[in-house]
PDB file of C-alpha atoms in Angstrom:
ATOM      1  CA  UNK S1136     -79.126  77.106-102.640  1.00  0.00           C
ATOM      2  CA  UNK S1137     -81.430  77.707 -99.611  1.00  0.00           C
ATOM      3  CA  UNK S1138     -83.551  79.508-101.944  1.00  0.00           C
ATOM      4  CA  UNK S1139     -84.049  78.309-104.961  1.00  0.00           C
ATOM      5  CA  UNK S1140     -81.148  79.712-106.896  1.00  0.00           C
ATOM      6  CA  UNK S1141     -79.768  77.637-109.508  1.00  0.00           C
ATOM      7  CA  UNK S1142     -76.726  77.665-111.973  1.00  0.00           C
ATOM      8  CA  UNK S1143     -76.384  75.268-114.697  1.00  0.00           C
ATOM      9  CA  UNK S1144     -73.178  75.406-116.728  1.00  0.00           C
ATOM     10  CA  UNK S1145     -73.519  73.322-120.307  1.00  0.00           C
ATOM     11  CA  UNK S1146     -71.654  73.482-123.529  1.00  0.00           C
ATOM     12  CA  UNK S1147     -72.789  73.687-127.424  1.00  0.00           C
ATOM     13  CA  UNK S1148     -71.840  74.770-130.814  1.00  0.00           C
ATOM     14  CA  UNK S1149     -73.719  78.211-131.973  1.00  0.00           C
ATOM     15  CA  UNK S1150     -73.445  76.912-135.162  1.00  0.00           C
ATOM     16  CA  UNK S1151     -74.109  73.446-136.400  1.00  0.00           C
ATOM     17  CA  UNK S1152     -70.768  71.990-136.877  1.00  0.00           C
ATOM     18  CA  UNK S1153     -69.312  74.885-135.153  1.00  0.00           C
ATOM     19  CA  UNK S1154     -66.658  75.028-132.314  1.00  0.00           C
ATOM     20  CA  UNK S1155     -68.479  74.256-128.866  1.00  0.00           C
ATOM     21  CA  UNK S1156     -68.489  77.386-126.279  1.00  0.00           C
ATOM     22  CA  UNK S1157     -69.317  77.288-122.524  1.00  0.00           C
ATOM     23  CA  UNK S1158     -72.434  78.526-120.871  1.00  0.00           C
ATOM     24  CA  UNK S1159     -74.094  79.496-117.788  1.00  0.00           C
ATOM     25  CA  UNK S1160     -78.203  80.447-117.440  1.00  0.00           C
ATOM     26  CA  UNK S1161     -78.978  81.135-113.691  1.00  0.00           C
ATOM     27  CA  UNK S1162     -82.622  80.667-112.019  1.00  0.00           C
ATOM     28  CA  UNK S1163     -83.995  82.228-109.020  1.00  0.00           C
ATOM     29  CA  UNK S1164     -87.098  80.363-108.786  1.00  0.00           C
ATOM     30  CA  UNK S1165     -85.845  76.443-108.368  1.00  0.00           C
ATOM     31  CA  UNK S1166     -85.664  76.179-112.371  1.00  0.00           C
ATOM     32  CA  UNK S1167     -88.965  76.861-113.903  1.00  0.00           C
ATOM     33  CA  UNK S1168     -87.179  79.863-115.630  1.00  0.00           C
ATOM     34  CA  UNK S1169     -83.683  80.609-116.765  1.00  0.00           C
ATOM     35  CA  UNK S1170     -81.944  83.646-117.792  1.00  0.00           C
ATOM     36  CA  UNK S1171     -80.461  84.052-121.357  1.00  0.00           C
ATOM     37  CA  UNK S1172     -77.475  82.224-121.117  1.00  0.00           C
ATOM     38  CA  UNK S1173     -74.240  84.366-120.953  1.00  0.00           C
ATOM     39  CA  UNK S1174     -71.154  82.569-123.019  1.00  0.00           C
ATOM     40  CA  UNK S1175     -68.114  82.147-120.473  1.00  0.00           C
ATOM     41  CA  UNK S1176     -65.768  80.906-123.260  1.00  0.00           C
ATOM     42  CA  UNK S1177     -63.947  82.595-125.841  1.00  0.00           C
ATOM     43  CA  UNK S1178     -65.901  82.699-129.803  1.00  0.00           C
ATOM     44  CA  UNK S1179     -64.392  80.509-132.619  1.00  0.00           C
ATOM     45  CA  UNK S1180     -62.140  78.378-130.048  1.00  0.00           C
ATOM     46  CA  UNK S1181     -63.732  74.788-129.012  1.00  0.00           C
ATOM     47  CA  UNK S1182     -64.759  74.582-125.489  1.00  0.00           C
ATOM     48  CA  UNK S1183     -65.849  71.996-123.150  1.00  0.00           C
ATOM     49  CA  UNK S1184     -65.964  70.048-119.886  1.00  0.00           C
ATOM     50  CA  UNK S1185     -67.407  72.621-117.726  1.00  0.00           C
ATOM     51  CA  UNK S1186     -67.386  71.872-113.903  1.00  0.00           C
ATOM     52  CA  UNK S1187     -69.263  73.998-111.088  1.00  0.00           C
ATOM     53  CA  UNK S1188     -68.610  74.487-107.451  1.00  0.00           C
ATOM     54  CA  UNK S1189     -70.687  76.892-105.039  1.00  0.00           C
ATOM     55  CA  UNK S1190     -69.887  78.412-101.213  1.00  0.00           C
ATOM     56  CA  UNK S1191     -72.965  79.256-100.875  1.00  0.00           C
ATOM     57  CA  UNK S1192     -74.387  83.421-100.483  1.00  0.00           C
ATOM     58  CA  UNK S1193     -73.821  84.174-104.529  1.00  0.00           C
ATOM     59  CA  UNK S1194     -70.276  82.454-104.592  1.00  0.00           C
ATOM     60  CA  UNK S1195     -69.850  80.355-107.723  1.00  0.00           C
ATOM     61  CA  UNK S1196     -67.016  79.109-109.734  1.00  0.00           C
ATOM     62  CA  UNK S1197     -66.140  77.149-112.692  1.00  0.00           C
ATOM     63  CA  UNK S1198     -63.405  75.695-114.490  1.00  0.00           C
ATOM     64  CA  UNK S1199     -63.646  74.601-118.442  1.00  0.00           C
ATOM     65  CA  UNK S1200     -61.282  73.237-121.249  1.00  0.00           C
ATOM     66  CA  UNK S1201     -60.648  75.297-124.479  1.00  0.00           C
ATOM     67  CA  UNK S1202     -58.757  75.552-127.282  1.00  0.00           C
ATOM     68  CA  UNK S1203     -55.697  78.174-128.044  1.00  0.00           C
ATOM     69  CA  UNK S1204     -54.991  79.714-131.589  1.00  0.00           C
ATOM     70  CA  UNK S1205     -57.776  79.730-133.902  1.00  0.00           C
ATOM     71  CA  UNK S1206     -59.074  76.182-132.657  1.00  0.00           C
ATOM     72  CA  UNK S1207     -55.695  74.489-132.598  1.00  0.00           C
ATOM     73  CA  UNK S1208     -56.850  70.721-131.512  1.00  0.00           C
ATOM     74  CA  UNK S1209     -53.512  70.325-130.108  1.00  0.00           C
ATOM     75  CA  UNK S1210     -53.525  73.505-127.925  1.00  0.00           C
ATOM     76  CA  UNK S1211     -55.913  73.067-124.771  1.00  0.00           C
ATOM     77  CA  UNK S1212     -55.705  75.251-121.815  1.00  0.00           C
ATOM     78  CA  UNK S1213     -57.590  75.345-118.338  1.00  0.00           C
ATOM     79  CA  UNK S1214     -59.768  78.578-117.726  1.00  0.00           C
ATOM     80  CA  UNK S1215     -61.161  79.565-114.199  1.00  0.00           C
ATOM     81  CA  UNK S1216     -63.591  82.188-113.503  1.00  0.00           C
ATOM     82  CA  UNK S1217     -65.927  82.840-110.717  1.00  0.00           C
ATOM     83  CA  UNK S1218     -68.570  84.755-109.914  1.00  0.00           C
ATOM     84  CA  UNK S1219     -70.104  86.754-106.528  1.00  0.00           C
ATOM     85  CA  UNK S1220     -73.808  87.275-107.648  1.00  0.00           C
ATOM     86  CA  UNK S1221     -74.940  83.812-108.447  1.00  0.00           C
ATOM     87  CA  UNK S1222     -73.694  83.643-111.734  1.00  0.00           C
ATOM     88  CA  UNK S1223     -75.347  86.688-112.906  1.00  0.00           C
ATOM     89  CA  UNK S1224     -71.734  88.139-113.988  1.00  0.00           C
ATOM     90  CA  UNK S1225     -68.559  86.987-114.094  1.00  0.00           C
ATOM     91  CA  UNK S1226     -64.582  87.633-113.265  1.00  0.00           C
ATOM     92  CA  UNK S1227     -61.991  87.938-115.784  1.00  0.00           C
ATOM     93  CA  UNK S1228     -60.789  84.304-117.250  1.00  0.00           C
ATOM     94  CA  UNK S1229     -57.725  82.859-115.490  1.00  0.00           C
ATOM     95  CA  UNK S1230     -55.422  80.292-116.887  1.00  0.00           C
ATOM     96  CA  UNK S1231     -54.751  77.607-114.493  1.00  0.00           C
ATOM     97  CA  UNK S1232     -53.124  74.809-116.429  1.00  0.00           C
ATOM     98  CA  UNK S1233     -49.886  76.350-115.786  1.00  0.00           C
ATOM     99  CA  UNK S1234     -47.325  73.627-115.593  1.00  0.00           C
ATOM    100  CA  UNK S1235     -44.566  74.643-118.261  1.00  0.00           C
ATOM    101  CA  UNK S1236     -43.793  73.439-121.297  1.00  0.00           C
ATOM    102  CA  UNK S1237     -41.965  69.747-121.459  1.00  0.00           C
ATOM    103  CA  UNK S1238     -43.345  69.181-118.033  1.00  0.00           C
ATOM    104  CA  UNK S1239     -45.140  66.420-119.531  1.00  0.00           C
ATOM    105  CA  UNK S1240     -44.684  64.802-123.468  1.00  0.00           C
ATOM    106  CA  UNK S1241     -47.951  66.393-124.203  1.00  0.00           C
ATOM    107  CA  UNK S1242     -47.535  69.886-122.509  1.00  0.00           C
ATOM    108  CA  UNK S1243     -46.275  72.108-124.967  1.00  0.00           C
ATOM    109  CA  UNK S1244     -46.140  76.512-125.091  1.00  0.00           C
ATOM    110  CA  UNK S1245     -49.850  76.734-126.007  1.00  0.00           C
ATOM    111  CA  UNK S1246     -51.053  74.427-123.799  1.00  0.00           C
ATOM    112  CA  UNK S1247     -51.616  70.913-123.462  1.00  0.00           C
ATOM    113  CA  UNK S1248     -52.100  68.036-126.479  1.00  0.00           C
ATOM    114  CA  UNK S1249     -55.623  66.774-125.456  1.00  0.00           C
ATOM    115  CA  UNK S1250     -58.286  66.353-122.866  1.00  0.00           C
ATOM    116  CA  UNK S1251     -57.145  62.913-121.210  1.00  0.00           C
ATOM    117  CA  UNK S1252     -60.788  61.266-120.791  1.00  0.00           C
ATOM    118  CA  UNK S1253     -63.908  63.179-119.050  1.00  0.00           C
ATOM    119  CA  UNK S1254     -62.338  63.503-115.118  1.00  0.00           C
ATOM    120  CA  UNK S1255     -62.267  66.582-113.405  1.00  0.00           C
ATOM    121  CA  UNK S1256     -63.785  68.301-110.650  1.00  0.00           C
ATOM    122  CA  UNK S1257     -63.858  71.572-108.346  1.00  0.00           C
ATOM    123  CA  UNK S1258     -64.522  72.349-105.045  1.00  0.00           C
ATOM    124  CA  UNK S1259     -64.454  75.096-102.546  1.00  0.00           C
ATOM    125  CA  UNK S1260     -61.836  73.955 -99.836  1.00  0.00           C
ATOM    126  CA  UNK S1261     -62.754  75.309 -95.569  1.00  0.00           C
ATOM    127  CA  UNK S1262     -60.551  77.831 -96.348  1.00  0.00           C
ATOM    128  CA  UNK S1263     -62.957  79.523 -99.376  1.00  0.00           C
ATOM    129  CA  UNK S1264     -59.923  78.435-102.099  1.00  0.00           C
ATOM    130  CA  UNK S1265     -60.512  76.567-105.035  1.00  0.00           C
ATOM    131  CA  UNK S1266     -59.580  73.129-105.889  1.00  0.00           C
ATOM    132  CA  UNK S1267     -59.864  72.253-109.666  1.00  0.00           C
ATOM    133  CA  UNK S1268     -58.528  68.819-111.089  1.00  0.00           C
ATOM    134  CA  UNK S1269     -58.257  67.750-114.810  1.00  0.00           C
ATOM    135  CA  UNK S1270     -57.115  65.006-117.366  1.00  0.00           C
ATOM    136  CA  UNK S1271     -54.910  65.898-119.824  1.00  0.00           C
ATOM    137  CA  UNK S1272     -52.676  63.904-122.106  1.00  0.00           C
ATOM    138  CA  UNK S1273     -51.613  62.881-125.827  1.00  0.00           C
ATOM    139  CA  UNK S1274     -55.372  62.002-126.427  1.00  0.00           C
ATOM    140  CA  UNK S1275     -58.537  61.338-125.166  1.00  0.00           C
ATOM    141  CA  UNK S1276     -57.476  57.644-124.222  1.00  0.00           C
ATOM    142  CA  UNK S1277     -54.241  58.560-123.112  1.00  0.00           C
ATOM    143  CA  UNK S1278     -51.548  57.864-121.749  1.00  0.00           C
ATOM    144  CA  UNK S1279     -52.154  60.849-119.884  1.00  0.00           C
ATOM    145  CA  UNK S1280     -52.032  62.542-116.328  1.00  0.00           C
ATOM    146  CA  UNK S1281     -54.070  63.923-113.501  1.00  0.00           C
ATOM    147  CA  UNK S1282     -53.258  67.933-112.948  1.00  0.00           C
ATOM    148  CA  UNK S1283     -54.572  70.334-109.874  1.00  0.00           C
ATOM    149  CA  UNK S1284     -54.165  73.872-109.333  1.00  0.00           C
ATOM    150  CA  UNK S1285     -55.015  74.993-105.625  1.00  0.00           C
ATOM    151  CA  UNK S1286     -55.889  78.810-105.325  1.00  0.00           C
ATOM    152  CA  UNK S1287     -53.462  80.466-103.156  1.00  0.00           C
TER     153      UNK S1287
END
């Protein structure tokens, strides 16, 4: 932002070999430092794909991909959660993949199959809603479909 506030969302394993989990570090001084980085996703379930959007004045919010049931590669879900102090703490996770199940072949109770390639995006709307669109599908290549969830 104006000044010099930065949030960079990334994903990694905390062990090698390890399930990845989701990230944030914030920096208030145009990144020559970062915080600690806090872990957004959930421990022991693979995580990825994280996607930022900012309003500006300490409003931030995110989207990422993780796994359901003990890693379950077949059981992906959409989380949401947003923050009002730059990232420093964060809001509950929401579920936003929420279509049910048998919408699609590859939407099932716990979620979706796979991650359908590496599209998404998020984005503050005029109105201060959220925007957040995804791939998912039967795997990475597909066939697959294009999902959005617009915050009401």
């Amino acid at each position: 932002d104006a000044t010099g506030h930065l949030v960079f969302a990334f994903e990694g394993p905390a062990t090698a070999g390890g399930p990845q989990q989701v990230e944030v570090s914030t920096s208030s001084d145009e990144g020559r430092t970062w915080s600690v980085p806090v872990a957004l996703s959930t421990a022991g379930e693979d995580a990825t794909g994280p996607r930022l959007a900012s309003s500006g004045g300490g409003d931030v919010r995110i989207w990422y991909m993780q796994t359901a049931n003990g890693d379950d590669p077949d059981a992906w879900n959409v989380w949401y959660r947003s923050s009002a102090n730059g990232g420093r703490t964060w809001s509950s996770p929401v579920k936003i993949d929420d279509a049910p199940a048998g919408a699609a072949g590859y939407v099932n109770a716990n979620g979706f199959d796979e991650i359908y390639g590496d599209y998404g995006e998020i984005a503050v709307t005029s109105a201060g809603k959220t925007i957040a669109v995804w791939g998912e599908g039967f795997s990475y290549t597909g066939p697959g479909g294009t999902w959005f969830n617009v915050q009401r």
